[in-house]
Short mmCIF file of C-alpha atoms and ligand atoms in Angstrom, two decimals:
data_model
loop_
_atom_site.label_atom_id
_atom_site.label_comp_id
_atom_site.label_asym_id
_atom_site.label_seq_id
_atom_site.Cartn_x
_atom_site.Cartn_y
_atom_site.Cartn_z
CA MET P 935 84.75 -40.97 -50.05
CA THR P 936 84.22 -37.01 -50.43
CA LEU P 937 80.97 -35.41 -49.67
CA SER P 938 81.75 -32.20 -51.91
CA SER P 939 81.75 -28.78 -50.29
CA LYS P 940 78.88 -27.87 -52.45
CA THR P 941 77.04 -30.73 -50.66
CA LEU P 942 78.21 -29.37 -47.10
CA SER P 943 77.13 -26.05 -48.28
CA SER P 944 73.73 -27.19 -49.40
CA LYS P 945 72.59 -28.34 -45.85
CA LEU P 946 73.03 -24.72 -44.66
CA SER P 947 70.20 -22.17 -45.39
CA ASP P 948 73.28 -19.81 -45.28
CA PRO P 949 76.21 -21.54 -46.84
CA ARG P 950 78.43 -18.51 -45.99
CA LEU P 951 79.00 -20.14 -42.62
CA PHE P 952 80.76 -22.59 -44.03
CA ARG P 953 84.41 -21.51 -44.55
CA GLN P 954 87.51 -23.43 -45.50
CA TYR P 955 89.94 -20.41 -45.05
CA ALA P 956 91.51 -19.07 -41.67
CA TYR P 957 90.40 -15.72 -40.42
CA VAL P 958 93.38 -13.29 -39.49
CA ASP P 959 92.89 -9.41 -39.29
CA GLY P 960 89.14 -9.38 -40.54
CA LYS P 961 90.58 -11.52 -43.96
CA TRP P 962 89.72 -15.05 -44.89
CA THR P 963 93.41 -16.45 -45.17
CA HIS P 964 94.84 -19.16 -47.30
CA GLY P 965 98.11 -21.10 -45.94
CA GLU P 966 100.87 -19.67 -47.84
CA GLY P 967 102.83 -22.96 -47.92
CA GLY P 968 100.27 -24.76 -49.80
CA ARG P 969 100.01 -27.32 -46.78
CA GLU P 970 96.26 -28.46 -46.06
CA GLU P 971 94.28 -30.75 -43.89
CA ALA P 972 90.72 -32.68 -44.46
CA VAL P 973 88.37 -32.82 -42.10
CA PHE P 974 85.89 -35.70 -41.84
CA ASP P 975 82.61 -36.86 -40.72
CA PRO P 976 83.09 -39.05 -37.76
CA ALA P 977 79.74 -40.89 -38.84
CA THR P 978 80.82 -41.31 -42.51
CA GLY P 979 84.29 -41.09 -43.20
CA GLU P 980 83.57 -38.41 -45.81
CA ALA P 981 85.75 -35.68 -45.97
CA LEU P 982 83.60 -32.74 -45.26
CA GLY P 983 86.09 -29.82 -46.67
CA HIS P 984 89.68 -28.93 -46.34
CA ILE P 985 91.80 -26.04 -44.25
CA PRO P 986 94.91 -24.50 -44.74
CA TRP P 987 97.83 -25.12 -42.35
CA LEU P 988 99.28 -21.59 -41.54
CA GLU P 989 102.94 -20.92 -41.83
CA ALA P 990 104.84 -19.66 -39.02
CA HIS P 991 105.03 -15.90 -40.09
CA GLN P 992 101.39 -15.97 -40.65
CA ILE P 993 100.83 -17.08 -37.04
CA THR P 994 102.97 -14.23 -36.34
CA ALA P 995 100.93 -11.85 -38.48
CA ALA P 996 97.62 -12.85 -35.99
CA VAL P 997 99.59 -11.65 -33.15
CA ASP P 998 100.13 -8.43 -34.76
CA ALA P 999 96.99 -7.93 -36.13
CA ALA P 1000 95.40 -8.70 -32.32
CA GLU P 1001 98.40 -6.34 -31.10
CA ALA P 1002 96.87 -3.49 -33.28
CA ALA P 1003 93.25 -4.04 -32.75
CA PHE P 1004 93.82 -4.50 -29.00
CA VAL P 1005 94.77 -0.62 -29.12
CA HIS P 1006 91.00 0.41 -30.33
CA TRP P 1007 88.98 -2.69 -29.00
CA ARG P 1008 90.27 -1.78 -25.12
CA ALA P 1009 89.93 1.96 -25.62
CA LEU P 1010 86.08 1.41 -26.30
CA ARG P 1011 83.48 1.73 -23.42
CA ALA P 1012 82.31 -1.36 -21.64
CA ASP P 1013 79.05 -0.43 -22.91
CA GLU P 1014 80.09 -0.33 -26.78
CA ARG P 1015 81.96 -3.52 -26.37
CA CYS P 1016 78.62 -4.88 -24.58
CA GLU P 1017 76.70 -3.96 -27.69
CA ARG P 1018 78.70 -5.84 -30.47
CA LEU P 1019 79.13 -8.92 -28.37
CA LEU P 1020 75.21 -8.89 -28.28
CA ALA P 1021 74.87 -8.42 -31.52
CA TRP P 1022 77.40 -11.67 -31.94
CA TYR P 1023 74.95 -13.51 -29.73
CA ASP P 1024 71.73 -12.28 -31.58
CA LEU P 1025 73.30 -14.06 -34.73
CA LEU P 1026 74.52 -16.77 -32.98
CA GLN P 1027 70.61 -17.62 -31.83
CA ALA P 1028 69.64 -16.44 -35.53
CA HIS P 1029 71.89 -19.12 -37.16
CA ARG P 1030 71.68 -21.67 -34.43
CA GLU P 1031 69.97 -24.59 -37.03
CA ASP P 1032 73.05 -23.94 -39.25
CA LEU P 1033 75.36 -23.96 -36.45
CA ALA P 1034 74.00 -27.13 -35.17
CA THR P 1035 74.06 -28.89 -38.31
CA LEU P 1036 77.73 -28.06 -39.25
CA MET P 1037 78.80 -29.20 -35.74
CA THR P 1038 77.03 -32.40 -36.09
CA LEU P 1039 78.95 -32.86 -39.36
CA GLU P 1040 82.36 -32.46 -38.09
CA GLN P 1041 81.81 -33.69 -34.40
CA GLY P 1042 79.22 -36.11 -34.64
CA LYS P 1043 76.86 -35.40 -31.89
CA PRO P 1044 73.22 -35.82 -32.39
CA LEU P 1045 71.49 -32.83 -33.65
CA PRO P 1046 69.57 -31.98 -30.74
CA ASP P 1047 72.97 -31.91 -28.50
CA ALA P 1048 74.45 -29.87 -31.07
CA ARG P 1049 71.71 -27.59 -30.64
CA GLY P 1050 71.93 -27.79 -26.69
CA GLU P 1051 75.26 -26.47 -27.46
CA VAL P 1052 74.98 -23.65 -29.64
CA GLU P 1053 72.35 -22.37 -27.15
CA TYR P 1054 74.97 -22.99 -24.04
CA GLY P 1055 77.60 -21.48 -26.27
CA ALA P 1056 75.81 -18.41 -27.21
CA SER P 1057 74.83 -17.71 -23.58
CA PHE P 1058 78.38 -17.12 -22.49
CA VAL P 1059 78.39 -14.39 -25.16
CA ARG P 1060 75.54 -12.86 -23.36
CA TRP P 1061 76.74 -13.38 -19.75
CA PHE P 1062 80.10 -11.67 -20.73
CA ALA P 1063 78.87 -8.83 -22.66
CA GLU P 1064 76.98 -7.87 -19.69
CA GLU P 1065 79.76 -8.85 -17.21
CA GLY P 1066 82.16 -6.73 -19.19
CA LYS P 1067 80.44 -3.72 -17.39
CA ARG P 1068 81.12 -4.76 -14.00
CA THR P 1069 84.73 -5.12 -13.88
CA PHE P 1070 84.92 -2.95 -11.34
CA GLY P 1071 87.93 -1.89 -8.91
CA GLU P 1072 88.30 -0.82 -5.53
CA THR P 1073 88.73 1.99 -3.24
CA ILE P 1074 91.04 1.04 -0.50
CA PRO P 1075 90.74 3.03 3.07
CA SER P 1076 94.54 4.83 3.14
CA HIS P 1077 96.84 3.78 5.44
CA ILE P 1078 99.33 6.62 3.89
CA PRO P 1079 98.78 10.29 4.99
CA ASN P 1080 96.95 12.44 2.51
CA ALA P 1081 96.91 9.94 -0.05
CA ALA P 1082 93.79 8.04 -2.10
CA LEU P 1083 94.29 4.29 -2.55
CA GLY P 1084 92.34 1.92 -5.12
CA THR P 1085 92.69 -0.47 -7.72
CA ILE P 1086 91.48 -0.37 -11.68
CA LYS P 1087 91.19 -3.46 -13.48
CA GLU P 1088 92.40 -3.22 -16.93
CA PRO P 1089 92.52 -6.15 -20.09
CA VAL P 1090 95.69 -8.20 -20.09
CA GLY P 1091 96.05 -8.13 -23.67
CA ILE P 1092 96.38 -10.74 -26.35
CA ALA P 1093 94.75 -13.84 -25.25
CA ALA P 1094 95.59 -17.10 -27.20
CA LEU P 1095 92.78 -20.04 -26.88
CA ILE P 1096 93.41 -23.09 -27.86
CA THR P 1097 90.28 -25.75 -27.56
CA PRO P 1098 89.25 -29.47 -28.03
CA TRP P 1099 86.85 -30.86 -30.22
CA ASN P 1100 84.33 -32.31 -28.01
CA PHE P 1101 82.52 -29.20 -27.45
CA PRO P 1102 83.58 -27.31 -30.74
CA LEU P 1103 81.50 -24.11 -30.17
CA ALA P 1104 81.28 -23.60 -26.41
CA MET P 1105 84.68 -23.96 -25.46
CA ILE P 1106 85.39 -21.34 -27.77
CA THR P 1107 82.98 -18.79 -26.67
CA ARG P 1108 83.28 -19.50 -22.92
CA LYS P 1109 86.88 -18.06 -23.48
CA ALA P 1110 86.50 -15.50 -25.93
CA ALA P 1111 83.09 -13.88 -24.74
CA ALA P 1112 84.82 -13.23 -21.13
CA ALA P 1113 88.28 -12.18 -22.60
CA MET P 1114 86.69 -9.86 -25.42
CA ALA P 1115 84.20 -8.05 -22.77
CA ALA P 1116 87.45 -7.49 -20.82
CA GLY P 1117 88.83 -5.74 -23.63
CA CYS P 1118 91.42 -8.31 -24.99
CA THR P 1119 91.80 -9.27 -28.51
CA VAL P 1120 91.91 -13.12 -29.12
CA ILE P 1121 93.50 -15.60 -31.36
CA VAL P 1122 91.72 -19.12 -31.42
CA LYS P 1123 93.36 -22.09 -32.23
CA PRO P 1124 90.69 -24.84 -32.57
CA ALA P 1125 91.44 -28.32 -32.79
CA GLY P 1126 91.76 -29.94 -36.10
CA GLU P 1127 88.93 -32.04 -36.22
CA THR P 1128 86.25 -29.62 -35.66
CA PRO P 1129 87.58 -26.03 -37.28
CA PHE P 1130 84.37 -25.10 -39.20
CA SER P 1131 82.29 -24.09 -36.17
CA ALA P 1132 85.08 -22.02 -34.83
CA LEU P 1133 85.20 -20.35 -38.75
CA ALA P 1134 81.53 -19.95 -38.50
CA LEU P 1135 81.78 -18.06 -35.06
CA ALA P 1136 84.21 -15.84 -36.79
CA GLU P 1137 81.90 -15.05 -39.90
CA LEU P 1138 79.06 -14.10 -37.47
CA ALA P 1139 81.40 -12.18 -35.26
CA GLU P 1140 82.56 -10.03 -38.54
CA ARG P 1141 78.61 -9.65 -39.04
CA ALA P 1142 77.97 -8.43 -35.44
CA GLY P 1143 80.48 -5.62 -36.34
CA ILE P 1144 83.29 -7.06 -34.32
CA PRO P 1145 86.33 -5.25 -35.18
CA ALA P 1146 89.19 -6.70 -37.71
CA GLY P 1147 91.85 -8.26 -35.44
CA VAL P 1148 89.80 -8.74 -32.49
CA PHE P 1149 88.68 -12.10 -33.06
CA ASN P 1150 91.33 -14.18 -34.95
CA VAL P 1151 91.33 -17.87 -35.91
CA VAL P 1152 94.55 -19.58 -36.80
CA LEU P 1153 94.65 -22.98 -38.48
CA GLY P 1154 97.85 -25.31 -38.45
CA GLU P 1155 99.79 -28.13 -37.13
CA PRO P 1156 98.76 -28.14 -33.16
CA ALA P 1157 102.69 -28.44 -31.77
CA GLU P 1158 103.77 -25.76 -34.10
CA VAL P 1159 101.29 -22.98 -33.55
CA SER P 1160 100.82 -23.38 -29.94
CA LYS P 1161 104.58 -23.34 -29.54
CA ILE P 1162 104.59 -20.09 -31.53
CA LEU P 1163 101.70 -18.55 -29.34
CA CYS P 1164 103.36 -19.61 -26.23
CA ALA P 1165 106.63 -18.08 -27.05
CA GLU P 1166 105.04 -14.81 -27.97
CA ASP P 1167 106.07 -12.05 -25.49
CA ARG P 1168 103.01 -9.91 -26.80
CA VAL P 1169 100.66 -12.81 -26.00
CA LYS P 1170 99.93 -12.17 -22.33
CA ALA P 1171 97.64 -14.86 -21.45
CA LEU P 1172 96.95 -18.49 -22.62
CA SER P 1173 93.67 -20.31 -22.19
CA PHE P 1174 93.62 -23.75 -22.93
CA THR P 1175 90.95 -26.85 -22.84
CA GLY P 1176 91.87 -30.03 -23.45
CA SER P 1177 93.70 -32.90 -22.48
CA THR P 1178 96.10 -33.22 -19.06
CA ARG P 1179 98.69 -34.13 -21.33
CA VAL P 1180 98.76 -31.28 -23.64
CA GLY P 1181 98.03 -28.68 -20.60
CA ARG P 1182 101.20 -29.53 -19.04
CA LEU P 1183 103.14 -29.08 -22.15
CA LEU P 1184 101.75 -25.48 -22.73
CA LEU P 1185 102.42 -24.54 -19.22
CA GLU P 1186 106.10 -25.34 -19.65
CA GLN P 1187 106.11 -23.52 -22.74
CA CYS P 1188 104.54 -20.55 -21.47
CA ALA P 1189 107.30 -20.23 -18.40
CA ASN P 1190 109.65 -18.31 -20.44
CA THR P 1191 107.02 -15.53 -21.35
CA VAL P 1192 105.77 -15.93 -17.77
CA LYS P 1193 102.04 -15.50 -19.15
CA ARG P 1194 98.45 -15.59 -17.34
CA VAL P 1195 97.88 -19.60 -18.01
CA SER P 1196 94.39 -20.71 -17.50
CA LEU P 1197 93.84 -24.62 -18.05
CA GLU P 1198 90.70 -26.52 -18.44
CA LEU P 1199 91.72 -30.20 -18.51
CA GLY P 1200 90.84 -33.69 -18.05
CA GLY P 1201 88.20 -35.32 -15.93
CA ASN P 1202 87.35 -38.41 -14.21
CA ALA P 1203 84.36 -37.79 -12.53
CA PRO P 1204 82.94 -40.10 -9.68
CA PHE P 1205 79.19 -40.79 -9.44
CA ILE P 1206 78.40 -41.83 -5.82
CA VAL P 1207 75.11 -43.29 -5.10
CA GLY P 1208 74.08 -43.17 -1.49
CA PRO P 1209 72.17 -46.19 0.16
CA ASP P 1210 69.05 -44.27 0.80
CA MET P 1211 68.75 -43.77 -2.99
CA ASP P 1212 65.86 -45.13 -5.15
CA PRO P 1213 68.31 -47.19 -7.46
CA LYS P 1214 66.04 -46.72 -10.67
CA GLU P 1215 66.12 -42.86 -10.36
CA ALA P 1216 69.73 -43.07 -9.58
CA ALA P 1217 70.51 -45.18 -12.40
CA PHE P 1218 68.51 -43.27 -15.04
CA ALA P 1219 70.51 -39.92 -13.57
CA ALA P 1220 74.12 -42.05 -13.86
CA VAL P 1221 73.17 -43.15 -17.40
CA ALA P 1222 72.53 -39.23 -18.30
CA ALA P 1223 75.67 -38.13 -16.78
CA LYS P 1224 77.74 -40.95 -18.55
CA PHE P 1225 76.55 -41.04 -22.31
CA GLN P 1226 76.20 -37.42 -22.82
CA THR P 1227 78.15 -36.81 -26.24
CA ALA P 1228 78.80 -40.44 -26.50
CA GLY P 1229 80.79 -40.24 -23.33
CA GLN P 1230 83.51 -37.65 -24.76
CA ASP P 1231 82.88 -35.22 -22.07
CA CYS P 1232 85.12 -33.97 -19.36
CA LEU P 1233 81.99 -34.30 -17.03
CA ALA P 1234 81.26 -37.79 -17.90
CA ALA P 1235 80.36 -40.06 -14.91
CA ASP P 1236 83.49 -42.08 -15.28
CA ARG P 1237 83.49 -44.06 -12.08
CA ILE P 1238 80.11 -45.00 -10.79
CA LEU P 1239 80.06 -46.23 -7.16
CA VAL P 1240 77.26 -47.71 -5.85
CA HIS P 1241 76.38 -48.45 -2.10
CA GLU P 1242 76.37 -52.25 -1.84
CA SER P 1243 72.98 -52.57 -0.43
CA ILE P 1244 71.30 -51.15 -4.00
CA HIS P 1245 73.97 -52.28 -6.17
CA ASP P 1246 72.35 -54.96 -8.03
CA ALA P 1247 69.12 -53.54 -8.32
CA PHE P 1248 71.05 -50.45 -10.09
CA VAL P 1249 72.61 -52.53 -12.21
CA GLU P 1250 69.16 -53.80 -13.42
CA HIS P 1251 67.70 -50.68 -13.91
CA PHE P 1252 71.18 -49.01 -15.32
CA ALA P 1253 71.45 -51.67 -18.23
CA GLU P 1254 67.46 -51.51 -18.93
CA ARG P 1255 67.91 -47.47 -19.63
CA MET P 1256 71.30 -48.38 -21.53
CA ALA P 1257 69.47 -50.94 -23.84
CA ALA P 1258 67.05 -48.32 -25.05
CA LEU P 1259 69.88 -45.80 -26.14
CA THR P 1260 70.20 -45.51 -29.92
CA VAL P 1261 73.30 -45.06 -31.95
CA GLY P 1262 73.52 -43.67 -35.10
CA ASN P 1263 74.18 -40.70 -37.52
CA GLY P 1264 73.66 -37.71 -35.36
CA LEU P 1265 71.72 -36.16 -38.47
CA GLU P 1266 69.33 -38.62 -38.12
CA SER P 1267 66.33 -38.01 -35.87
CA GLU P 1268 65.83 -40.25 -32.30
CA VAL P 1269 69.48 -40.71 -32.15
CA ASP P 1270 71.02 -40.59 -28.43
CA LEU P 1271 74.54 -41.46 -29.48
CA GLY P 1272 76.47 -40.35 -32.20
CA PRO P 1273 80.12 -41.92 -33.51
CA LEU P 1274 83.59 -41.43 -31.72
CA ILE P 1275 85.69 -38.51 -33.19
CA HIS P 1276 87.85 -41.06 -34.82
CA ARG P 1277 89.09 -44.76 -35.28
CA GLN P 1278 91.74 -44.03 -32.44
CA ALA P 1279 89.10 -43.32 -30.09
CA VAL P 1280 87.35 -46.53 -30.76
CA GLU P 1281 90.16 -48.44 -30.47
CA LYS P 1282 91.38 -46.76 -27.38
CA ALA P 1283 87.88 -47.67 -25.86
CA ALA P 1284 88.30 -51.40 -26.81
CA ALA P 1285 91.64 -51.55 -25.04
CA ILE P 1286 89.87 -50.36 -21.93
CA VAL P 1287 87.31 -52.59 -22.08
CA ASP P 1288 89.42 -55.70 -22.53
CA ASP P 1289 92.15 -54.50 -19.89
CA ALA P 1290 89.02 -54.32 -17.55
CA ILE P 1291 87.63 -57.82 -18.33
CA SER P 1292 91.01 -59.16 -18.28
CA LYS P 1293 91.44 -57.92 -14.70
CA GLY P 1294 87.81 -59.58 -13.58
CA ALA P 1295 85.33 -57.06 -14.37
CA THR P 1296 82.22 -58.50 -15.58
CA LEU P 1297 80.63 -57.43 -18.75
CA VAL P 1298 77.44 -56.77 -18.30
CA ALA P 1299 76.00 -55.41 -22.14
CA GLY P 1300 77.86 -54.00 -24.96
CA ASP P 1301 78.03 -55.82 -28.47
CA GLN P 1302 80.46 -53.93 -30.59
CA SER P 1303 79.02 -56.37 -33.65
CA GLN P 1304 75.98 -54.02 -33.68
CA ALA P 1305 77.73 -50.81 -34.51
CA PRO P 1306 76.48 -48.99 -37.19
CA GLY P 1307 79.95 -48.00 -38.45
CA GLU P 1308 83.52 -48.15 -37.90
CA ASN P 1309 83.59 -44.92 -35.61
CA PHE P 1310 80.89 -46.30 -33.64
CA PHE P 1311 81.26 -47.75 -30.35
CA MET P 1312 77.96 -49.38 -28.70
CA PRO P 1313 77.61 -48.44 -25.15
CA VAL P 1314 78.98 -50.96 -22.77
CA LEU P 1315 78.48 -51.61 -18.95
CA LEU P 1316 81.12 -52.94 -16.67
CA THR P 1317 80.64 -54.41 -12.94
CA GLY P 1318 83.19 -55.29 -10.64
CA VAL P 1319 85.60 -52.42 -11.55
CA THR P 1320 88.38 -51.84 -9.47
CA HIS P 1321 91.58 -49.68 -8.99
CA ASP P 1322 93.99 -51.44 -10.74
CA MET P 1323 92.15 -51.15 -14.03
CA LYS P 1324 92.60 -48.63 -16.84
CA ILE P 1325 89.13 -47.70 -16.98
CA TRP P 1326 89.38 -46.36 -12.93
CA HIS P 1327 92.53 -44.07 -13.90
CA GLU P 1328 92.18 -42.90 -17.46
CA GLU P 1329 89.36 -41.10 -19.08
CA SER P 1330 87.90 -43.48 -21.44
CA PHE P 1331 86.22 -40.69 -23.42
CA ALA P 1332 84.04 -43.32 -24.76
CA PRO P 1333 80.65 -45.07 -23.79
CA VAL P 1334 81.93 -47.15 -21.26
CA ALA P 1335 80.30 -47.33 -18.03
CA GLY P 1336 82.11 -49.15 -14.92
CA ILE P 1337 80.31 -49.72 -11.70
CA THR P 1338 82.02 -50.25 -8.28
CA ALA P 1339 80.42 -51.34 -5.08
CA TYR P 1340 80.91 -49.57 -1.77
CA ALA P 1341 80.33 -50.26 2.06
CA ASP P 1342 80.45 -46.82 3.45
CA ASP P 1343 81.08 -43.07 3.21
CA ASP P 1344 84.49 -43.31 4.46
CA GLN P 1345 85.29 -46.16 1.78
CA VAL P 1346 83.40 -44.14 -1.11
CA ILE P 1347 85.49 -40.86 -0.20
CA GLU P 1348 88.52 -42.38 -0.67
CA MET P 1349 87.75 -44.45 -3.99
CA ALA P 1350 86.27 -41.19 -5.33
CA ASN P 1351 89.45 -39.24 -4.71
CA ASP P 1352 91.68 -41.96 -5.62
CA THR P 1353 92.64 -39.94 -9.24
CA GLU P 1354 94.69 -37.42 -10.27
CA TYR P 1355 92.04 -35.67 -11.75
CA GLY P 1356 89.59 -33.02 -9.68
CA LEU P 1357 87.11 -31.88 -11.95
CA ALA P 1358 83.52 -32.80 -11.47
CA ALA P 1359 81.99 -35.22 -9.07
CA TYR P 1360 78.30 -36.27 -8.54
CA LEU P 1361 76.41 -37.32 -5.54
CA TYR P 1362 73.16 -38.75 -5.48
CA THR P 1363 71.61 -39.02 -1.82
CA HIS P 1364 68.88 -37.25 0.17
CA ASP P 1365 70.49 -37.55 3.43
CA ILE P 1366 71.72 -34.16 4.51
CA ARG P 1367 74.37 -35.13 6.95
CA ARG P 1368 75.93 -37.56 4.01
CA ILE P 1369 75.53 -34.94 1.46
CA TRP P 1370 77.75 -32.10 3.86
CA LYS P 1371 80.30 -34.91 4.62
CA VAL P 1372 80.71 -35.88 1.25
CA LEU P 1373 80.54 -32.75 -0.55
CA ARG P 1374 83.53 -31.36 1.79
CA ALA P 1375 85.70 -34.23 1.52
CA LEU P 1376 85.24 -34.43 -2.25
CA GLU P 1377 88.76 -33.17 -3.74
CA PHE P 1378 86.94 -31.63 -6.91
CA GLY P 1379 86.53 -28.40 -8.38
CA MET P 1380 82.40 -28.83 -8.87
CA VAL P 1381 80.33 -31.25 -7.06
CA SER P 1382 76.86 -31.73 -8.29
CA VAL P 1383 74.17 -33.15 -5.67
CA ASN P 1384 71.17 -34.69 -7.21
CA SER P 1385 71.36 -33.10 -10.73
CA VAL P 1386 73.33 -34.28 -13.81
CA LYS P 1387 73.41 -30.59 -15.26
CA MET P 1388 75.65 -28.35 -13.26
CA THR P 1389 77.51 -26.04 -15.85
CA GLY P 1390 76.49 -22.70 -17.49
CA PRO P 1391 77.43 -18.88 -17.44
CA PRO P 1392 76.63 -17.90 -13.86
CA VAL P 1393 78.79 -20.58 -12.48
CA PRO P 1394 82.70 -20.80 -12.06
CA PHE P 1395 83.68 -24.16 -14.24
CA GLY P 1396 87.14 -25.73 -13.66
CA GLY P 1397 89.16 -28.35 -11.91
CA VAL P 1398 91.61 -28.90 -9.06
CA LYS P 1399 94.77 -31.31 -9.18
CA HIS P 1400 95.71 -32.24 -12.46
CA SER P 1401 92.14 -30.95 -13.90
CA GLY P 1402 93.60 -27.53 -14.46
CA LEU P 1403 94.01 -24.09 -13.19
CA GLY P 1404 91.76 -21.02 -13.15
CA ARG P 1405 87.98 -21.03 -13.51
CA GLU P 1406 85.76 -20.19 -16.64
CA GLY P 1407 82.16 -18.44 -16.22
CA GLY P 1408 80.47 -17.11 -13.52
CA VAL P 1409 81.67 -13.63 -11.73
CA THR P 1410 85.16 -14.54 -11.89
CA GLY P 1411 85.42 -15.59 -15.50
CA ILE P 1412 86.38 -12.62 -16.83
CA ASP P 1413 89.53 -12.10 -14.13
CA GLU P 1414 91.75 -14.74 -16.14
CA TYR P 1415 91.77 -11.72 -18.53
CA LEU P 1416 92.13 -8.66 -16.38
CA GLU P 1417 94.88 -7.39 -14.73
CA THR P 1418 94.68 -5.52 -11.29
CA LYS P 1419 96.25 -2.03 -11.18
CA TYR P 1420 96.70 -0.59 -7.76
CA TYR P 1421 97.20 3.14 -7.50
CA CYS P 1422 98.40 5.59 -4.91
CA LEU P 1423 97.77 8.97 -5.24
CA GLY P 1424 100.08 11.12 -2.42
CA ALA P 1425 100.22 14.38 -1.45
CA LEU P 1426 96.74 15.26 -2.16
CA GLY P 1427 96.59 17.41 1.23
CA SER P 1428 94.06 16.73 3.81
CA VAL P 1429 90.01 16.82 2.97
CA SER P 1430 88.30 19.21 5.43
CA GLY P 1431 85.47 17.26 7.37
CA SER P 1432 86.91 13.72 6.80
P1 NAD S 1278 93.69 -32.36 -26.75
O1 NAD S 1278 94.49 -32.02 -25.59
O2 NAD S 1278 94.46 -33.75 -27.38
O3 NAD S 1278 93.90 -31.19 -27.63
C1 NAD S 1278 93.09 -30.01 -27.50
C2 NAD S 1278 93.85 -28.84 -28.19
O4 NAD S 1278 95.23 -28.89 -27.94
C3 NAD S 1278 93.55 -28.95 -29.68
O5 NAD S 1278 93.14 -27.56 -30.01
C4 NAD S 1278 94.60 -29.64 -30.05
O6 NAD S 1278 94.56 -29.32 -31.48
C5 NAD S 1278 95.56 -29.04 -29.50
N1 NAD S 1278 96.96 -29.88 -29.26
C6 NAD S 1278 96.89 -31.19 -29.40
N2 NAD S 1278 98.22 -31.48 -29.51
C7 NAD S 1278 99.09 -30.75 -28.98
C8 NAD S 1278 100.44 -30.60 -28.84
N3 NAD S 1278 101.37 -31.26 -28.81
N4 NAD S 1278 100.63 -29.11 -28.88
C9 NAD S 1278 100.03 -28.15 -28.62
N5 NAD S 1278 98.70 -28.52 -28.99
C10 NAD S 1278 98.39 -29.77 -29.22
O7 NAD S 1278 92.26 -33.00 -26.53
P2 NAD S 1278 91.03 -33.20 -27.05
O8 NAD S 1278 91.44 -34.45 -27.38
O9 NAD S 1278 90.93 -32.23 -28.17
O10 NAD S 1278 89.79 -32.82 -26.10
C11 NAD S 1278 89.94 -33.65 -25.07
C12 NAD S 1278 90.33 -33.60 -24.01
O11 NAD S 1278 89.69 -32.49 -23.49
C13 NAD S 1278 89.88 -34.42 -22.56
O12 NAD S 1278 90.79 -34.74 -21.83
C14 NAD S 1278 88.91 -33.48 -21.73
O13 NAD S 1278 88.79 -34.20 -20.55
C15 NAD S 1278 89.45 -32.40 -22.20
N6 NAD S 1278 88.10 -31.32 -21.83
C16 NAD S 1278 88.15 -30.59 -21.02
C17 NAD S 1278 87.27 -29.57 -20.44
C18 NAD S 1278 87.31 -28.94 -19.07
O14 NAD S 1278 86.40 -27.86 -19.45
N7 NAD S 1278 87.85 -29.25 -18.17
C19 NAD S 1278 86.42 -29.38 -21.54
C20 NAD S 1278 86.04 -30.17 -22.51
C21 NAD S 1278 87.47 -31.10 -22.88
#
C-alpha cells in the first residue's frame, strides 16, 4: 500500500518540511546512481515516501562541502554561532507539531511522545548554543623561566554523526548542536527507517541561516556510507549512537585515521526495587521505565529485580498497570504504545519470550492475538527470569518485561552487573545506606534513584563497558568536538612586580 507523498504533505501545516532528498552543501540532492529506498509507516505498512541512496563520490562531495564550510564556520565568534543555533532552536519550537507528526509517521511512537522528543531534541540546541560561549582554555602557572603557559580550545574539524531510528530527532541534535557550537561542521547519516526527521532538521537549519556545508544529511546503504566516512582522513570525529555490534565495527574502521570516536551504544538496564519500597509506587515507576517508546529505548528497564519480600505484590500491581496500556497507531489519541519499527523486531521479541518460557519463566500476561497489526507487539510480563535466558543478556527492544526476585543487596548488585552493558540503572529505595552502597557498586554510566526521568541537556549521558565511549550533553558534552592546544610563550623576559 502506498500513502502518496501528497497525502503525507497534507498532514503538515508546512509541507516543505517533508523532503525526499539528501542535503549536501545547502542543496537538496538526489542520488546520481538512481538508487532509492522506500520509507514505511510502521503502524500501517504504507510507504510514506522515498529517499535517494547517494553514490560514493557524493558522500565524498559532502566531505568537500563540510571542509570548505569549516573555514568560515570556525572563524565566526562563538556568540555569532550561538545566534544561528538559537534561531534553529526557535524554528524547531515553532514547527513542533509538524516535526512530531513526521516522527510519529516514520517511527511509530505516540504523538505526545513525539512532541516530547522534539522538545527534548530542541533543548540540546539551546543548551549547546550557550555552551559554545564557554569553551574556556586555561592559564597554567609556568615552571619555565620567563614563559607564559596555557591552553586554548579549538574545534576538531568535520564530525560524522551516525544515528538510530528510535529517537530520530534528539539523537541528531544532541550531537550536532554540540559539534556546531564548538565550531565543527557535520555530516549526519540518519537511520534509513527514519530519515524524514533529519531532513526536516536540515530544512530548518537552512531557514535559521546556518551556512551551506555546516549541516549536511547524507543517505545511502549504511555500511557503504559509514565506511567512506570512517576512512576519510578529513573527517576528524565520529559520533555514533546505535547498537554495540555496529559500534564495534565503526571503532575498528576508524583506527586507520585515528579519529576521535564517541559511541552511545546499547543498554540492558536493571531496575532494582528495595524491600522498603511501596510495591505499587515502584511497580508503576517500572512500567513507565519499561514501556516508553514501546520498549525500544536504550534506557528501558530490561531486568526488573525485586526484593523477594514484596515480589508478589509488585507483580500484581505491575500487571494491573500494564493491562491499562493501550496499543495502537501513534496518531490516534489515548495510545500508549505504538508499533515496533518493523516485522523483524516483532519476530525478535517473540523469540525472546519463547526462549524465556522454554527455560522456565512464567508468562503472566501478553496475548499477541490482540495485536492491532503485524508490526505491533502486545506488552508481555514474565516472572522467574534467570541468567540463562536471552532476555537477561540481550536488549529485547520490545515491550517485554522480565521480573526476577532477589534476597539481599549483595545478590542484587551481582545480578545487576551481570551484563556486558553499562548504560543506565534504576534504583528504588528510600534507605540512604542502601542507596549509597548500591549506587557505588553499580557498573553503569548513569544511575537514577527514585526517578524514571534522568536525561536532559545539563547531564552527562553515556555508558561504560560495552555501552560506549564518551558522554553527550552536560558541560563535558562539547569536549567531544574540541581539541586542547597547549601553548608556551617563551623568552618573555621577567615581569616586574611579579
Ligand atoms: P543500529 O546499530 O542497527 O543502527 C544505527 C545506525 O547505524 C543507523 O544509522 C544504521 O543505518 C547504521 N548502520 C547499521 N548497520 C550498519 C553497518 N553495518 N555499518 C555502518 N552503519 C550501520 O541501531 P538501531 O537499530 O538503529 O538502534 C537501536 C540501538 O541503538 C540499540 O542498541 C539502542 O540501545 C541503541 N541506542 C543507544 C542510545 C544511547 O544513547 N546509548 C540511544 C538510542 C539508541
